[in-house]
Structures are given as C-alpha cells and as structure tokens.
PDB file of C-alpha atoms in Angstrom:
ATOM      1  CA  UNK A 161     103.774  99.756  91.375  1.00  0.00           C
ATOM      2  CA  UNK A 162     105.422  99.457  87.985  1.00  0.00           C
ATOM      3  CA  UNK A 163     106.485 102.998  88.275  1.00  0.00           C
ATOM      4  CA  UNK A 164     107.686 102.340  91.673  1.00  0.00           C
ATOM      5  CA  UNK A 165     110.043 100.013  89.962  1.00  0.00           C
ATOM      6  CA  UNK A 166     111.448 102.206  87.496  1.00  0.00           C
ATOM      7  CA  UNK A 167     112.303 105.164  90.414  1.00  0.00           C
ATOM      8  CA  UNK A 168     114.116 101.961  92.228  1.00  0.00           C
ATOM      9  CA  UNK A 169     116.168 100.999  88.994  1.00  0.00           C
ATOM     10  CA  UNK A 170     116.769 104.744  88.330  1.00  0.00           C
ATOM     11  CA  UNK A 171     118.003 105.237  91.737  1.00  0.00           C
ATOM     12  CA  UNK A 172     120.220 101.828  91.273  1.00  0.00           C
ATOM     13  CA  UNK A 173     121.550 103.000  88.191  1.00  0.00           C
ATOM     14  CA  UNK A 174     122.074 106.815  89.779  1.00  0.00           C
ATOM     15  CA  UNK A 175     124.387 104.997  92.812  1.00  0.00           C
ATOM     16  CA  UNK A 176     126.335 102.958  90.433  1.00  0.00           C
ATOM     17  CA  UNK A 177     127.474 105.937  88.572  1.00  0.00           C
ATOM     18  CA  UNK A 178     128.290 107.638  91.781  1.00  0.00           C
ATOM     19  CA  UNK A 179     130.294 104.766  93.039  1.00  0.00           C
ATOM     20  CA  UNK A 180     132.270 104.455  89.436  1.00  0.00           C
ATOM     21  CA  UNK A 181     132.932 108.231  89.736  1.00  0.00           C
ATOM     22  CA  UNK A 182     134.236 108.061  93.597  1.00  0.00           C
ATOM     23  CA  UNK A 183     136.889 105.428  92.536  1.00  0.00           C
ATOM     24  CA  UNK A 184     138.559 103.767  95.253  1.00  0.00           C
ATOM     25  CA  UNK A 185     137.307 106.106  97.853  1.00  0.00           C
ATOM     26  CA  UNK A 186     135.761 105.267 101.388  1.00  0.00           C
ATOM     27  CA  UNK A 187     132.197 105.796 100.293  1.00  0.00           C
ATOM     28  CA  UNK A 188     132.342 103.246  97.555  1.00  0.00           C
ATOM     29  CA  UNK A 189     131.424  99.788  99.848  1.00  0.00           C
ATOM     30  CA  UNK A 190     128.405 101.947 101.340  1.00  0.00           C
ATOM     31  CA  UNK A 191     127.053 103.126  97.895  1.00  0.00           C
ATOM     32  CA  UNK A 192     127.678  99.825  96.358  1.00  0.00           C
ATOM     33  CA  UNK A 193     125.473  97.492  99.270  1.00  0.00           C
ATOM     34  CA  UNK A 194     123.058 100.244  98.606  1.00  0.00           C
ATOM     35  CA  UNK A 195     122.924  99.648  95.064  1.00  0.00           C
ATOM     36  CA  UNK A 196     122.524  96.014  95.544  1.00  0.00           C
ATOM     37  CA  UNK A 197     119.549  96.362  98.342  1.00  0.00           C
ATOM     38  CA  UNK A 198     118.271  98.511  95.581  1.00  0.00           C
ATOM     39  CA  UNK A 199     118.277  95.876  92.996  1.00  0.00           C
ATOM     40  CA  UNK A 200     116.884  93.485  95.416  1.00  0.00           C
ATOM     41  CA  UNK A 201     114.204  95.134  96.383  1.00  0.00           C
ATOM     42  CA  UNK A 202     113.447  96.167  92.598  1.00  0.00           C
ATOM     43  CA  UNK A 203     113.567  92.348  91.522  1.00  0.00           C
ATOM     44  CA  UNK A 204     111.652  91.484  94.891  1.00  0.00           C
ATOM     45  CA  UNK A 205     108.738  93.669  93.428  1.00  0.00           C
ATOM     46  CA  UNK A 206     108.469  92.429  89.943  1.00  0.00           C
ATOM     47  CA  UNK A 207     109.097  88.723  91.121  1.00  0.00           C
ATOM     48  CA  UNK A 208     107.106  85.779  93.051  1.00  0.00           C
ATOM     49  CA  UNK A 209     109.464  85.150  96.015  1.00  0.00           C
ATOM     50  CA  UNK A 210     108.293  80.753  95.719  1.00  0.00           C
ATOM     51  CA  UNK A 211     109.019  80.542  91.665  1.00  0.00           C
ATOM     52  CA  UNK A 212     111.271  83.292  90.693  1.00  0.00           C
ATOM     53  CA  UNK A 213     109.192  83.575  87.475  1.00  0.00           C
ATOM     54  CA  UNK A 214     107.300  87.206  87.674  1.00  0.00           C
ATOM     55  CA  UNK A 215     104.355  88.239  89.855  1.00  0.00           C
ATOM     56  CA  UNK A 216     101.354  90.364  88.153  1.00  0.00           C
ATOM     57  CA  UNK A 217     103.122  93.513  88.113  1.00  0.00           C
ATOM     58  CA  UNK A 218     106.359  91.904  86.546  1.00  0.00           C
ATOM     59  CA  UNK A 219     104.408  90.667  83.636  1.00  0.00           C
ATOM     60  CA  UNK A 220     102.685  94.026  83.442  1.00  0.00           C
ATOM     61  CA  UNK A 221     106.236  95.559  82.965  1.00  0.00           C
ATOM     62  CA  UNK A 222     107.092  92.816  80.139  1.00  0.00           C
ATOM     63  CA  UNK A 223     103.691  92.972  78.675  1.00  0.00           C
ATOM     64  CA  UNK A 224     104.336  97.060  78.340  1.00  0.00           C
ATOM     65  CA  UNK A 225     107.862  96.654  76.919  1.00  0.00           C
ATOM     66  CA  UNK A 226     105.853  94.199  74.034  1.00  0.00           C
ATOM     67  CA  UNK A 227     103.735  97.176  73.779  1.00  0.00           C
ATOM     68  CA  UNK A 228     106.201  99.735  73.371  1.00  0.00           C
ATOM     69  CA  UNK A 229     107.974  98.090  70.103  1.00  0.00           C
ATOM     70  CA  UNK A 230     108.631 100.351  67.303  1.00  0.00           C
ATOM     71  CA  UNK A 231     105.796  98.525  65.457  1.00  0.00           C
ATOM     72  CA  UNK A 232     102.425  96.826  67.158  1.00  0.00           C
ATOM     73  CA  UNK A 233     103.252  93.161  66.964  1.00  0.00           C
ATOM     74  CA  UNK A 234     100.901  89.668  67.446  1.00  0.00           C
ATOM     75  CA  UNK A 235     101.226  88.391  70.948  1.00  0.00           C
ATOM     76  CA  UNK A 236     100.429  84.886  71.695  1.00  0.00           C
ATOM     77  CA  UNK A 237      98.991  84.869  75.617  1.00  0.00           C
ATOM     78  CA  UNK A 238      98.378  81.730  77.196  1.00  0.00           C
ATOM     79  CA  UNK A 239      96.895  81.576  80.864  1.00  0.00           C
ATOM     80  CA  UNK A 240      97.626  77.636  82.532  1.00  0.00           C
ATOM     81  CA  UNK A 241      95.481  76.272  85.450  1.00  0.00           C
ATOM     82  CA  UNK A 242      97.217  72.872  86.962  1.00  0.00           C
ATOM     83  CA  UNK A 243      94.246  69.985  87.339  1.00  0.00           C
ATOM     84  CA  UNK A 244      94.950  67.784  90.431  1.00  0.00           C
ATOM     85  CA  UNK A 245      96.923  70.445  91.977  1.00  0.00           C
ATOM     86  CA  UNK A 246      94.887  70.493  94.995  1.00  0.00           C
ATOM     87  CA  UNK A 247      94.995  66.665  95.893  1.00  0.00           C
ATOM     88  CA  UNK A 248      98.868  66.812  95.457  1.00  0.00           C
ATOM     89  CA  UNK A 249      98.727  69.796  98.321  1.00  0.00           C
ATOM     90  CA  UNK A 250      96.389  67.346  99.947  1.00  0.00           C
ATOM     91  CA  UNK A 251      98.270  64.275  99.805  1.00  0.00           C
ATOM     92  CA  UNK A 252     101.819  65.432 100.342  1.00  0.00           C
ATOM     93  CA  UNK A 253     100.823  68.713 102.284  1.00  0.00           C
ATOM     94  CA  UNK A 254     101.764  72.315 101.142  1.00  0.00           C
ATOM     95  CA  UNK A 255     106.309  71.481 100.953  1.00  0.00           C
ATOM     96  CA  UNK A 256     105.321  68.571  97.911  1.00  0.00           C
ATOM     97  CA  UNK A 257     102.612  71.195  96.508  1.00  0.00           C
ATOM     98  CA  UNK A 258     105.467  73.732  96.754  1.00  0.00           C
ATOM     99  CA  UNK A 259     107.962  71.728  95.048  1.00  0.00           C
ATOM    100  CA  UNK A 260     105.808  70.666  92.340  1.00  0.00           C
ATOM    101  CA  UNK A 261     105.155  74.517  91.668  1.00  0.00           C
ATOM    102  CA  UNK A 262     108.755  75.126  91.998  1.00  0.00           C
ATOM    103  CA  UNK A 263     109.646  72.726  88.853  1.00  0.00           C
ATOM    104  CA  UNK A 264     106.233  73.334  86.676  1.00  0.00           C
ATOM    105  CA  UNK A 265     107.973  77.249  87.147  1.00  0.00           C
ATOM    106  CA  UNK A 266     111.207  76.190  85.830  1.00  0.00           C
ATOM    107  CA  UNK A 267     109.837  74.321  82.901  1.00  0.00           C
ATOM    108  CA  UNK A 268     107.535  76.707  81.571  1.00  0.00           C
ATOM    109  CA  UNK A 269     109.643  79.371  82.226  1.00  0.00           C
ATOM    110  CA  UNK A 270     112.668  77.789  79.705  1.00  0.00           C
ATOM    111  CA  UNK A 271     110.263  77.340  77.071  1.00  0.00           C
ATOM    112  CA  UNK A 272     108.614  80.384  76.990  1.00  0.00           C
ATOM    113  CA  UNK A 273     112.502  82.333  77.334  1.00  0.00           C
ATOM    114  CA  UNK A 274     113.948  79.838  74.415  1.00  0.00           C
ATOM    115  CA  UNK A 275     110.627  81.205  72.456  1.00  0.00           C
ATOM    116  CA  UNK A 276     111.728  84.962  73.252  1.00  0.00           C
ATOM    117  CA  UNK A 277     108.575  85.384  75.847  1.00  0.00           C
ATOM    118  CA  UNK A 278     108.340  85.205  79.694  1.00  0.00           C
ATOM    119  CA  UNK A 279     106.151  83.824  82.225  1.00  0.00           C
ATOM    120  CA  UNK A 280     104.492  85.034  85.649  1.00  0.00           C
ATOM    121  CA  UNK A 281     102.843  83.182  88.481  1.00  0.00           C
ATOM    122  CA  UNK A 282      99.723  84.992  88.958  1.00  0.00           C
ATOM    123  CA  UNK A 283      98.222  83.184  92.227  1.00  0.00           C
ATOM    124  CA  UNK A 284      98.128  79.467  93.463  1.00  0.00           C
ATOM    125  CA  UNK A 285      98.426  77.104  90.575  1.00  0.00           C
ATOM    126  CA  UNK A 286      97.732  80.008  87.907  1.00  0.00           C
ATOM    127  CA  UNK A 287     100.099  81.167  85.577  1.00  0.00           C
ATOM    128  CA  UNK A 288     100.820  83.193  82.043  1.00  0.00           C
ATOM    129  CA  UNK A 289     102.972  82.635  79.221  1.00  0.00           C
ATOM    130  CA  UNK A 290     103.584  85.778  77.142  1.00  0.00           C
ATOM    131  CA  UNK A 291     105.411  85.186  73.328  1.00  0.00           C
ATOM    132  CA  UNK A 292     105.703  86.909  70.198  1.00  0.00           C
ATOM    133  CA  UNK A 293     104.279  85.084  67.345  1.00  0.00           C
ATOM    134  CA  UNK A 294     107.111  84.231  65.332  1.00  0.00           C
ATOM    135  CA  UNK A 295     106.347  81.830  63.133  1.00  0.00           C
ATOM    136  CA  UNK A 296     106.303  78.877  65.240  1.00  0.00           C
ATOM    137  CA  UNK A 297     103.002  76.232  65.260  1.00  0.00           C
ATOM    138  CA  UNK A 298     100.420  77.357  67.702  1.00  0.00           C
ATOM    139  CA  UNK A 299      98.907  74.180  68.356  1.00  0.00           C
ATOM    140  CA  UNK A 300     102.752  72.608  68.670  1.00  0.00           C
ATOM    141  CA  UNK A 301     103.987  75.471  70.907  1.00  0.00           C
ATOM    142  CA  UNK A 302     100.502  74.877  73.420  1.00  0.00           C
ATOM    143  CA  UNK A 303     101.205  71.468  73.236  1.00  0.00           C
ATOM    144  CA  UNK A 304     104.832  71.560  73.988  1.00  0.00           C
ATOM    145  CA  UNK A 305     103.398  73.402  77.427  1.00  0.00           C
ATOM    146  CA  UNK A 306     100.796  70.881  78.572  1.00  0.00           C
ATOM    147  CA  UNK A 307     103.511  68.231  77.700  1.00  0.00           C
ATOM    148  CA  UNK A 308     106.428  69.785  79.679  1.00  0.00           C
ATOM    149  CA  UNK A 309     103.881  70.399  83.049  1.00  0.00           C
ATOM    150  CA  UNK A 310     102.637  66.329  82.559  1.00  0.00           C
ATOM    151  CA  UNK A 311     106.226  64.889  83.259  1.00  0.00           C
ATOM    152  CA  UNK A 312     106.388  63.391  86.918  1.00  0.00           C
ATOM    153  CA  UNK A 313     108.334  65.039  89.384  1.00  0.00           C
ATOM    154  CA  UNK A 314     109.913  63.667  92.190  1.00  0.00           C
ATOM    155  CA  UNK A 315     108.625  64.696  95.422  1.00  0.00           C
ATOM    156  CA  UNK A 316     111.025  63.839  98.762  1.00  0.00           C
ATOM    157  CA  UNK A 317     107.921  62.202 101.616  1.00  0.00           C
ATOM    158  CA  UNK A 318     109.249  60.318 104.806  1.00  0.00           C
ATOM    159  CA  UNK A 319     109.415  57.150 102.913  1.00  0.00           C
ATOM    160  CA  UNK A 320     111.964  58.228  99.606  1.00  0.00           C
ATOM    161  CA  UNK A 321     110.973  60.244  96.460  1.00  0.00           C
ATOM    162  CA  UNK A 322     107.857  59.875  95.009  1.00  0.00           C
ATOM    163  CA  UNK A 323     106.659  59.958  91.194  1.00  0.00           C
ATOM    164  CA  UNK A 324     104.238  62.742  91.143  1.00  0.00           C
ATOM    165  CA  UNK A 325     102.535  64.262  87.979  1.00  0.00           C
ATOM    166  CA  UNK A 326      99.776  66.949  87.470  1.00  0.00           C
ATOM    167  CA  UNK A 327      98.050  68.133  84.172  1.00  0.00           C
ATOM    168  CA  UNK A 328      97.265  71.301  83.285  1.00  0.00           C
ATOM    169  CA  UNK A 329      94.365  73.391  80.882  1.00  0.00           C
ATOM    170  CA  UNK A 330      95.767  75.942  78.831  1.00  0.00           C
ATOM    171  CA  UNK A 331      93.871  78.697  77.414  1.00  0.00           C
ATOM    172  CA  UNK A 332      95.257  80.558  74.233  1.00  0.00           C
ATOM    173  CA  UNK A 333      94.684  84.205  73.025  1.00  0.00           C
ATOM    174  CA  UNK A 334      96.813  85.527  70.000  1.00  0.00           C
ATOM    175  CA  UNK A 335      96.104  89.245  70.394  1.00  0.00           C
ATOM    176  CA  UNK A 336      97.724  92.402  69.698  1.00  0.00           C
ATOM    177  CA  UNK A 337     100.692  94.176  71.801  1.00  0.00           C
ATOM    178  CA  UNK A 338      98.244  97.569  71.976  1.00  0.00           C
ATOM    179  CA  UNK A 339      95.356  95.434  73.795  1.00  0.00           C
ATOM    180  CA  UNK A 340      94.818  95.704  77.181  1.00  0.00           C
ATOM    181  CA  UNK A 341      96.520  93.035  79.346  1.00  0.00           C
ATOM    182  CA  UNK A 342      93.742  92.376  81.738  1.00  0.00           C
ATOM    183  CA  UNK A 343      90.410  92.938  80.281  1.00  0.00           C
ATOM    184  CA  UNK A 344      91.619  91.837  77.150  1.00  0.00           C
ATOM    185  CA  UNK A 345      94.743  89.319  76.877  1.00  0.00           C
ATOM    186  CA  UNK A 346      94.275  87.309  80.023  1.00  0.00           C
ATOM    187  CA  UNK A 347      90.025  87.624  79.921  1.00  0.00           C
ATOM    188  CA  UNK A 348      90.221  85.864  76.548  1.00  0.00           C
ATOM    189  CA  UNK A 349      92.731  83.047  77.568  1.00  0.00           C
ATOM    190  CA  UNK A 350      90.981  82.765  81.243  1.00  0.00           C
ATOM    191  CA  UNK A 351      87.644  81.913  78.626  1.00  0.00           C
ATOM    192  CA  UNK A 352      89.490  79.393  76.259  1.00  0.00           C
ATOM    193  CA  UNK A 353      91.156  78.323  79.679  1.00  0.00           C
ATOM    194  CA  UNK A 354      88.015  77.278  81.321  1.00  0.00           C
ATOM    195  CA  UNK A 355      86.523  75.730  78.527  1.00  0.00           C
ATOM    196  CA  UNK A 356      89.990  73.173  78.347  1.00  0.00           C
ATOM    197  CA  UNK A 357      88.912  72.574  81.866  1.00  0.00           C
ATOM    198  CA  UNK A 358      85.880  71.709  80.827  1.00  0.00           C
ATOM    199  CA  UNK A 359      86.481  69.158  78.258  1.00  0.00           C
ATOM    200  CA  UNK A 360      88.362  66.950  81.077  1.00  0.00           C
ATOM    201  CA  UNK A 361      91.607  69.605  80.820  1.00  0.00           C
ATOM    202  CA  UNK A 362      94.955  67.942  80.037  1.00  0.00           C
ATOM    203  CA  UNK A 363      94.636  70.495  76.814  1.00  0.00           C
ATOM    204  CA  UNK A 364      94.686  73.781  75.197  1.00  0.00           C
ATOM    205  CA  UNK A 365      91.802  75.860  74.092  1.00  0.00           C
ATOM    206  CA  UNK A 366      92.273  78.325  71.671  1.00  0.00           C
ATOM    207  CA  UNK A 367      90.297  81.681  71.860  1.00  0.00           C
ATOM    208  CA  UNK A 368      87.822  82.305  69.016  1.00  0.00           C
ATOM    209  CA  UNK A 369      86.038  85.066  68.531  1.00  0.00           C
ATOM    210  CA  UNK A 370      82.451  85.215  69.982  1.00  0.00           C
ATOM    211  CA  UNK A 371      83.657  82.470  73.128  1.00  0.00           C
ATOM    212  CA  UNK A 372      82.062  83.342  76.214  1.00  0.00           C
ATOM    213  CA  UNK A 373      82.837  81.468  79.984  1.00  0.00           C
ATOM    214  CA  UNK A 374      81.280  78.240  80.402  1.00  0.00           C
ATOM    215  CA  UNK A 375      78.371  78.074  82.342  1.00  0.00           C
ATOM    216  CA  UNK A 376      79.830  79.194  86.469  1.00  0.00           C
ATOM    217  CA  UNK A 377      77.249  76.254  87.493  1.00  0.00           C
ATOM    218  CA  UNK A 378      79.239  73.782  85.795  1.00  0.00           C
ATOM    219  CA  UNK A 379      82.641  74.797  87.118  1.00  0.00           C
ATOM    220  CA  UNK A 380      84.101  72.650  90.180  1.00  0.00           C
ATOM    221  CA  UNK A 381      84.043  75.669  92.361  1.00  0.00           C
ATOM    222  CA  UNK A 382      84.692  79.760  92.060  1.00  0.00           C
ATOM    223  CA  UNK A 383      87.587  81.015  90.931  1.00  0.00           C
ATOM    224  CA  UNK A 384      90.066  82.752  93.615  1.00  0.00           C
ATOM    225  CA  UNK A 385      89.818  85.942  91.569  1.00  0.00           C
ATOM    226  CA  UNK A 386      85.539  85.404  91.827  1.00  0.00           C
ATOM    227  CA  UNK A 387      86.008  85.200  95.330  1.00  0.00           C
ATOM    228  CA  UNK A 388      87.991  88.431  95.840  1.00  0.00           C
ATOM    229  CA  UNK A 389      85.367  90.104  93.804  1.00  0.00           C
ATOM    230  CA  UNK A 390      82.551  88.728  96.214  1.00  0.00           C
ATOM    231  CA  UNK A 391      84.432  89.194  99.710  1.00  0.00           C
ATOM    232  CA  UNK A 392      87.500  91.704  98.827  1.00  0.00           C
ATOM    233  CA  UNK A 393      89.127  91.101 101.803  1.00  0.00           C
ATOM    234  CA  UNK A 394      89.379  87.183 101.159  1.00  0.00           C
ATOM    235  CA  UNK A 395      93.357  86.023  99.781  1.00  0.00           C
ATOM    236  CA  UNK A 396      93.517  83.322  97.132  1.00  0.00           C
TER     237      UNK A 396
END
C-alpha cells in the first residue's frame, strides 16, 4: 500500500506540471480537481479518517523516511494503550469515546511534531509515537505523554459538558532506524507497554533488554491484534 501511495503522489505531481504547462487553457480546472482528488485520496490512505494522525501504513511511510537518512540514527518508539477507555465508551456511548480520541490525537500529535517525530492511530485506543533521539530526557519526554493524555476533557452529554479524563500506559523502545518496525520497534514497546499496564498503568515502561510479555493469564483480556491472529476474520 505504501507504494500505492507513492504512484498516487507521482501521478499528483505529474498533473500539476501538466496544468502549469497548459496555462490558462480549458483543460486546466479538469486537471487541477483531478490533482486534488489525487491528493485526497493519497492522504486518505496514509491517514485515520476519526484522528487525522496516520494509520499503520502512514507510519510505515514515516518510519521508512527515518530509515532512509544519510546516516542510521536512534529512534525513540513509544506504543500508548488508554486505561478506562472502555468505561468512557460505556458511559457516554461511542460520540464521548470518539471525542475523547479526537483530543488525546491532537495532544500527542503536537508533542511528538514539536519533538521532530509523528504519531499514528493504530486501532481503538492504540497508538505510536515515533522521535529521533535528540538529546532530550527520556523519562521527561514519556512523562510529558502520560501527562498531556491525563488532562480532563470536556465531553458535550444531554445535561452540559462533562469533565472526563483517561490514563494511559506507555511502552518505550529506543531502537535503531535500520530495525524492523513491526517485529522489532513496536514488539519491544507493545512488551514494556504491557508491563506499565501491569503495574496499575498511568506510566511508562521502558524496554530493557531480555523483557519478555507479562504472563497473557494476568492480562484483563486478549489483545485485538491476539484476536485477529486466533479468528482472522474478527475486526478490532
């Protein structure tokens, strides 16, 4: 799919040059709406339609522009579960849980861009930070994440706008921009994820070498991506 992007943008880029070249001549509105459904469809395909922040094959497409720097560079990775997200979709039904999503997006999303990274929605209540090192605190940075997602947001219900807040565990990798982004970057912050979950979440876990997944018995439930695995034709 990421290559289906590229032959979009190439295309996009191809029109706009024909347009440019035409002038003022009739042909120029057509070739400029196409260029735009173009683009649309491009950013519709990189991007989750509820957040704006990227889907999974967006933050493929960052995590390979990372890897194709001059130099192989330190990426930090951090993968961010909400806790309580389900008894906010409960409580308020799936507009509040939608809302709340909406502004966790927008918070995490300014951090990680002021820290020259991005972030991507995966599924649900899942997402990933991606960051160059820097030199900026680790511990700080994580913190700076759980802190953003734990201010209240105000959800509109039948009787006014209510105060509503959710936590979140944070699992940190720092690995390098020539791993593998799935059975490398995001399996070691899903571990260090799940063991913040573990210790009562509302915190980051760094990976360290040698950390395996906590025991699955002691986990409240599967994980969507567990259940795919199990039943492929199941949706998170």
């Amino acid at each position: 799919m990421f290559t289906t992007i590229l032959v979009i943008a190439t295309i996009a880029a191809a029109i706009l040059s024909i347009g440019f070249g035409l002038g003022n001549l009739a042909a120029r509105p057509t070739l400029n709406r196409m260029y735009r459904e173009l683009a649309d469809a491009a950013w519709q395909l990189a991007h989750d339609p509820l957040t704006g922040l990227f889907n999974r094959t967006g933050l493929r497409a960052v995590y390979s522009g990372f890897a194709a720097a001059t130099e192989p560079q330190p990426l930090i990775v951090m993968l961010l579960d909400l806790d309580g997200f389900k008894e906010v979709n409960d409580t308020y039904g799936h507009d509040g849980g939608d809302t709340l999503l909406m502004e966790v997006a927008d918070r995490i999303g300014l951090i990680a861009e002021i820290n020259g990274g991005a972030a991507a929605r995966l599924s649900g209540d899942e997402f990933v930070i991606v960051l160059p090192v820097r030199d900026q605190q680790l511990a700080s940075l994580a913190d700076g994440f759980v802190s953003a997602i734990g201010r209240p947001v105000q959800l509109d219900v039948a009787n006014g706008p209510v105060p509503t807040a959710v936590k979140a565990s944070l699992g940190v990798a720092v690995i390098d921009s020539t791993d593998h982004l799935e059975d490398v970057a995001l399996h070691r912050a899903d571990t260090a994820m799940y063991h913040a979950k573990h210790q009562g979440g509302n915190r980051h876990i760094t990976y360290a070498p040698g950390m395996s997944m906590p025991d699955r018995a002691r986990r409240h439930g599967p994980r969507p991506r567990d259940l795919r695995h199990t039943h492929p034709g199941a949706t998170a």
